Every structure is written in C-alpha cells, then in structure tokens.
Amino acid sequence: MASGERLADPRARAYAHRYLARASYLLRHHRDAETHYLRALDASIEAGDDLGQGHTLLEMARMWTERGHARRGLDCAQRAMARYGAAGYRPGHAETLTQIGWCHLELGEYRHALDHCERALPLLRELDDRPWLASTWDSLGQAHHHLTQHPDAVSCYRQALDLFDDLGDRCEQATTLINLGDTQRASGDATAARSTWCRALTILDDLDHPTADTVRARLRTT
C-alpha cells in the first residue's frame, strides 16, 4: 500500500491503487481490496479525473455485487454512470448499464434488469465490446428465466454461449450452460437440461473448478 501512496501524481496513484485492489480481490483479501478502491477513488477525485472515478466505481460495483451486496453495488454503478457521463466515455456508459442490470437482477428486480440490459445491447454491439455483450446476454437470460419467459431466456443464453465460445472464455461458458440447463428444466425438458449440464460439467472438470460439484448435484436430482 505504501508504494501507491509514494506516487506524487494522483492519477498514477489512483491507477496503482486500482491495480492493488484487483490483486487483493483475486486473493480474497476483501478488506484490502476495499481500502485500495477507496484510495483510488480519493486520488481520482483529487486529480479531477472523472474517467478514473468511473473506472474505480464500476469495479467497486462489481466487487460488491459478487460479494452479495447488490444494493451497495447498485449505488457504486449509478455513481459510475454519472462520472462516465461527465467524461463523455461511451464504453463506460454501456458497460455500466449492464452492471446496473446485474445489480437489479441480484436484487430480484427483474424488469429493471431487462430494461438496463436491453439498453446496453445496441451500444455494446456498436462498440464491438464482446466480453460485456456476452455478459449482457447472460444477464438477460437470467431475467427472462425469473419472469418465466423461458423461450426468451433460452435465446439469450444461446447468444451468450456463442460469444463466450468465440472469446475462448470457458469458465463463463460453463456458467451460462448451467443457467441454460436450469431454464430447460424449469420449462419441463429434463433431457435437454441434463445434456446441457453435462457439457458444463466437462468444462468445469477440465478447469478443476469447484462449481463442478454443484452441477453433479443437479444431475443426481434430475
């Protein structure tokens, strides 16, 4: 942490703290990650850097949502949206729409999730931001699933799967396959669900991912 504080340029200091926050979060040092993100945000405010504030707030939104604090994540995402708007940064605007949609999804506010993710789609397509586009399709699939709009959910998941496959992101591909299988089971097609979960399990076993046991449990009970 001291190395970040020694930097005189607040923009460089913000970048250093964001980097340290990411590393801390990956190591599950959550308190350190939060501290570094807050210091990055302070440094970007000191520099008058709207773009840097947006980047930090968007990463904080993701962190809080992944940790089960979607309301705090939503607050950070909404603040990120304002900073990206002030900076005129369209990629950040599009990505934050998806993040806000994900927060609403985790809060059980499925129609709000649909609204934000659907607004993000054309912007992400125009920007050719395929990683975020894939995540947006997956979030849309989950929202449709919870609204029992199963055909729409399946269509969205297939869009996400095609993109994750192109990107070579096998972990996210497996996650979307699990979601697709859940929708297939909910719509009454247990055979399709089992086939889809088997595909997910193959990937997760290859990656030695702990979620594989969750998929095995689904297969045992379906």
Short mmCIF file of C-alpha atoms in Angstrom, two decimals:
data_model
loop_
_atom_site.label_atom_id
_atom_site.label_comp_id
_atom_site.label_asym_id
_atom_site.label_seq_id
_atom_site.Cartn_x
_atom_site.Cartn_y
_atom_site.Cartn_z
CA MET A 1 0.00 0.00 0.00
CA ALA A 2 2.86 2.37 0.81
CA SER A 3 4.18 2.12 -2.76
CA GLY A 4 0.91 3.54 -4.06
CA GLU A 5 0.99 6.40 -1.56
CA ARG A 6 4.52 7.44 -2.57
CA LEU A 7 3.37 8.44 -6.06
CA ALA A 8 3.02 12.22 -6.33
CA ASP A 9 0.74 12.23 -9.39
CA PRO A 10 -2.80 11.49 -8.15
CA ARG A 11 -3.74 9.84 -11.46
CA ALA A 12 -0.81 7.44 -11.16
CA ARG A 13 -1.69 6.88 -7.52
CA ALA A 14 -5.28 6.04 -8.46
CA TYR A 15 -4.10 3.58 -11.11
CA ALA A 16 -1.72 1.90 -8.64
CA HIS A 17 -4.43 1.52 -6.01
CA ARG A 18 -6.88 0.11 -8.57
CA TYR A 19 -4.27 -2.45 -9.60
CA LEU A 20 -3.60 -3.37 -5.97
CA ALA A 21 -7.35 -3.61 -5.32
CA ARG A 22 -7.80 -6.08 -8.18
CA ALA A 23 -4.90 -8.20 -6.95
CA SER A 24 -6.20 -8.14 -3.37
CA TYR A 25 -9.68 -9.13 -4.50
CA LEU A 26 -8.38 -12.06 -6.55
CA LEU A 27 -6.53 -13.23 -3.43
CA ARG A 28 -9.79 -12.85 -1.44
CA HIS A 29 -8.25 -10.13 0.72
CA HIS A 30 -11.53 -8.26 0.62
CA ARG A 31 -10.79 -5.63 3.24
CA ASP A 32 -7.55 -4.68 1.49
CA ALA A 33 -9.37 -4.53 -1.85
CA GLU A 34 -11.98 -2.18 -0.43
CA THR A 35 -9.28 0.05 1.09
CA HIS A 36 -7.37 0.29 -2.18
CA TYR A 37 -10.51 1.07 -4.17
CA LEU A 38 -11.42 3.87 -1.77
CA ARG A 39 -7.90 5.30 -2.01
CA ALA A 40 -8.04 5.06 -5.80
CA LEU A 41 -11.33 6.94 -5.75
CA ASP A 42 -9.92 9.65 -3.48
CA ALA A 43 -6.91 10.07 -5.76
CA SER A 44 -9.10 10.37 -8.87
CA ILE A 45 -11.25 12.97 -7.13
CA GLU A 46 -8.09 14.87 -6.17
CA ALA A 47 -6.99 14.79 -9.82
CA GLY A 48 -10.42 15.89 -11.07
CA ASP A 49 -10.40 12.72 -13.17
CA ASP A 50 -13.99 11.76 -14.00
CA LEU A 51 -12.88 8.79 -16.10
CA GLY A 52 -10.71 7.38 -13.31
CA GLN A 53 -13.58 7.77 -10.85
CA GLY A 54 -15.87 5.93 -13.25
CA HIS A 55 -13.44 3.04 -13.66
CA THR A 56 -12.97 2.67 -9.90
CA LEU A 57 -16.68 2.90 -9.12
CA LEU A 58 -17.56 0.35 -11.80
CA GLU A 59 -15.03 -2.11 -10.40
CA MET A 60 -16.36 -1.48 -6.90
CA ALA A 61 -19.89 -2.14 -8.15
CA ARG A 62 -18.80 -5.49 -9.50
CA MET A 63 -16.94 -6.35 -6.30
CA TRP A 64 -19.90 -5.57 -4.04
CA THR A 65 -22.37 -7.41 -6.26
CA GLU A 66 -20.19 -10.52 -6.45
CA ARG A 67 -19.92 -10.47 -2.66
CA GLY A 68 -23.68 -10.43 -2.25
CA HIS A 69 -24.12 -6.71 -1.55
CA ALA A 70 -26.05 -5.75 -4.67
CA ARG A 71 -27.56 -2.61 -3.15
CA ARG A 72 -24.10 -1.20 -2.47
CA GLY A 73 -23.08 -2.35 -5.93
CA LEU A 74 -26.02 -0.51 -7.46
CA ASP A 75 -25.06 2.70 -5.66
CA CYS A 76 -21.49 2.46 -6.99
CA ALA A 77 -22.73 1.69 -10.51
CA GLN A 78 -25.07 4.67 -10.53
CA ARG A 79 -22.22 6.91 -9.39
CA ALA A 80 -20.01 5.40 -12.11
CA MET A 81 -22.67 6.22 -14.69
CA ALA A 82 -22.62 9.88 -13.64
CA ARG A 83 -18.82 10.06 -13.85
CA TYR A 84 -18.69 8.38 -17.26
CA GLY A 85 -21.37 10.78 -18.44
CA ALA A 86 -19.29 13.74 -17.27
CA ALA A 87 -16.26 12.30 -19.09
CA GLY A 88 -18.26 11.54 -22.25
CA TYR A 89 -16.96 7.96 -22.19
CA ARG A 90 -19.40 5.79 -24.14
CA PRO A 91 -17.84 2.37 -23.40
CA GLY A 92 -18.16 3.05 -19.69
CA HIS A 93 -21.76 4.16 -20.13
CA ALA A 94 -22.62 0.93 -21.97
CA GLU A 95 -20.79 -1.35 -19.54
CA THR A 96 -22.35 0.38 -16.54
CA LEU A 97 -25.83 -0.15 -17.97
CA THR A 98 -25.09 -3.87 -17.90
CA GLN A 99 -23.70 -3.65 -14.38
CA ILE A 100 -26.81 -1.81 -13.18
CA GLY A 101 -28.90 -4.51 -14.83
CA TRP A 102 -26.93 -7.19 -13.00
CA CYS A 103 -27.43 -5.40 -9.67
CA HIS A 104 -31.19 -5.27 -10.27
CA LEU A 105 -31.07 -8.96 -11.20
CA GLU A 106 -29.41 -9.85 -7.90
CA LEU A 107 -31.98 -7.72 -6.06
CA GLY A 108 -34.85 -9.61 -7.69
CA GLU A 109 -35.90 -6.56 -9.71
CA TYR A 110 -36.10 -8.44 -12.97
CA ARG A 111 -37.94 -5.93 -15.14
CA HIS A 112 -35.45 -3.22 -14.19
CA ALA A 113 -32.69 -5.68 -15.09
CA LEU A 114 -34.26 -6.27 -18.51
CA ASP A 115 -34.62 -2.56 -19.14
CA HIS A 116 -30.99 -1.71 -18.43
CA CYS A 117 -29.50 -4.71 -20.23
CA GLU A 118 -31.67 -4.16 -23.30
CA ARG A 119 -30.50 -0.53 -23.41
CA ALA A 120 -26.89 -1.72 -23.21
CA LEU A 121 -27.12 -4.18 -26.12
CA PRO A 122 -27.08 -1.78 -29.11
CA LEU A 123 -24.31 0.32 -27.55
CA LEU A 124 -22.13 -2.71 -26.88
CA ARG A 125 -22.74 -4.02 -30.40
CA GLU A 126 -21.73 -0.67 -31.89
CA LEU A 127 -18.57 -0.64 -29.76
CA ASP A 128 -17.87 -4.32 -30.54
CA ASP A 129 -17.40 -4.88 -26.81
CA ARG A 130 -17.88 -8.64 -26.98
CA PRO A 131 -16.98 -9.60 -23.39
CA TRP A 132 -19.57 -7.22 -21.97
CA LEU A 133 -22.01 -8.11 -24.73
CA ALA A 134 -21.76 -11.78 -23.76
CA SER A 135 -22.33 -10.94 -20.09
CA THR A 136 -25.32 -8.79 -21.04
CA TRP A 137 -26.95 -11.64 -22.96
CA ASP A 138 -26.41 -13.94 -19.97
CA SER A 139 -27.99 -11.41 -17.60
CA LEU A 140 -30.93 -11.01 -19.96
CA GLY A 141 -31.34 -14.78 -19.97
CA GLN A 142 -31.46 -14.86 -16.19
CA ALA A 143 -34.01 -12.03 -16.05
CA HIS A 144 -36.26 -13.76 -18.58
CA HIS A 145 -35.88 -17.03 -16.67
CA HIS A 146 -37.06 -15.47 -13.41
CA LEU A 147 -40.00 -13.89 -15.23
CA THR A 148 -40.84 -17.43 -16.55
CA GLN A 149 -40.24 -16.24 -20.12
CA HIS A 150 -38.37 -19.45 -20.90
CA PRO A 151 -38.11 -19.26 -24.73
CA ASP A 152 -36.65 -15.75 -24.47
CA ALA A 153 -34.23 -16.92 -21.80
CA VAL A 154 -33.01 -19.81 -23.96
CA SER A 155 -32.50 -17.47 -26.92
CA CYS A 156 -30.45 -15.05 -24.80
CA TYR A 157 -28.31 -17.81 -23.32
CA ARG A 158 -27.50 -19.14 -26.80
CA GLN A 159 -26.36 -15.67 -27.86
CA ALA A 160 -24.12 -15.53 -24.79
CA LEU A 161 -22.73 -19.01 -25.43
CA ASP A 162 -21.76 -18.17 -29.00
CA LEU A 163 -19.86 -15.11 -27.80
CA PHE A 164 -18.14 -16.83 -24.88
CA ASP A 165 -17.10 -19.62 -27.26
CA ASP A 166 -15.62 -17.09 -29.70
CA LEU A 167 -13.82 -15.38 -26.83
CA GLY A 168 -12.45 -18.66 -25.51
CA ASP A 169 -13.89 -17.91 -22.07
CA ARG A 170 -14.64 -21.45 -20.93
CA CYS A 171 -15.47 -20.56 -17.33
CA GLU A 172 -18.22 -18.12 -18.34
CA GLN A 173 -19.36 -20.56 -20.99
CA ALA A 174 -19.86 -23.19 -18.29
CA THR A 175 -21.77 -20.74 -16.11
CA THR A 176 -24.13 -19.90 -18.96
CA LEU A 177 -24.61 -23.60 -19.73
CA ILE A 178 -25.66 -24.14 -16.11
CA ASN A 179 -28.15 -21.30 -16.42
CA LEU A 180 -29.46 -22.66 -19.71
CA GLY A 181 -29.92 -26.09 -18.15
CA ASP A 182 -31.86 -24.53 -15.28
CA THR A 183 -34.23 -22.89 -17.75
CA GLN A 184 -34.64 -26.11 -19.73
CA ARG A 185 -35.51 -27.97 -16.53
CA ALA A 186 -37.95 -25.22 -15.49
CA SER A 187 -39.68 -25.46 -18.86
CA GLY A 188 -40.14 -29.22 -18.42
CA ASP A 189 -37.36 -30.54 -20.67
CA ALA A 190 -35.28 -32.56 -18.22
CA THR A 191 -33.47 -34.44 -21.02
CA ALA A 192 -32.18 -31.22 -22.57
CA ALA A 193 -31.25 -29.89 -19.13
CA ARG A 194 -29.15 -32.97 -18.34
CA SER A 195 -27.39 -32.77 -21.69
CA THR A 196 -26.59 -29.09 -21.15
CA TRP A 197 -25.34 -29.64 -17.61
CA CYS A 198 -23.11 -32.48 -18.84
CA ARG A 199 -21.50 -30.04 -21.26
CA ALA A 200 -20.95 -27.61 -18.39
CA LEU A 201 -19.52 -30.36 -16.19
CA THR A 202 -16.99 -31.37 -18.85
CA ILE A 203 -15.66 -27.82 -18.96
CA LEU A 204 -15.62 -27.40 -15.19
CA ASP A 205 -13.79 -30.70 -14.67
CA ASP A 206 -11.21 -29.63 -17.26
CA LEU A 207 -10.74 -26.39 -15.31
CA ASP A 208 -10.75 -28.19 -11.93
CA HIS A 209 -13.46 -25.70 -10.91
CA PRO A 210 -15.28 -26.17 -7.56
CA THR A 211 -18.66 -25.47 -9.18
CA ALA A 212 -18.43 -28.91 -10.79
CA ASP A 213 -19.84 -30.47 -7.61
CA THR A 214 -22.91 -28.22 -7.84
CA VAL A 215 -23.55 -29.46 -11.37
CA ARG A 216 -23.16 -33.09 -10.27
CA ALA A 217 -25.81 -32.47 -7.63
CA ARG A 218 -28.18 -31.15 -10.30
CA LEU A 219 -27.58 -34.23 -12.43
CA ARG A 220 -28.24 -36.57 -9.50
CA THR A 221 -31.63 -34.98 -8.76
CA THR A 222 -32.93 -34.51 -12.32
#
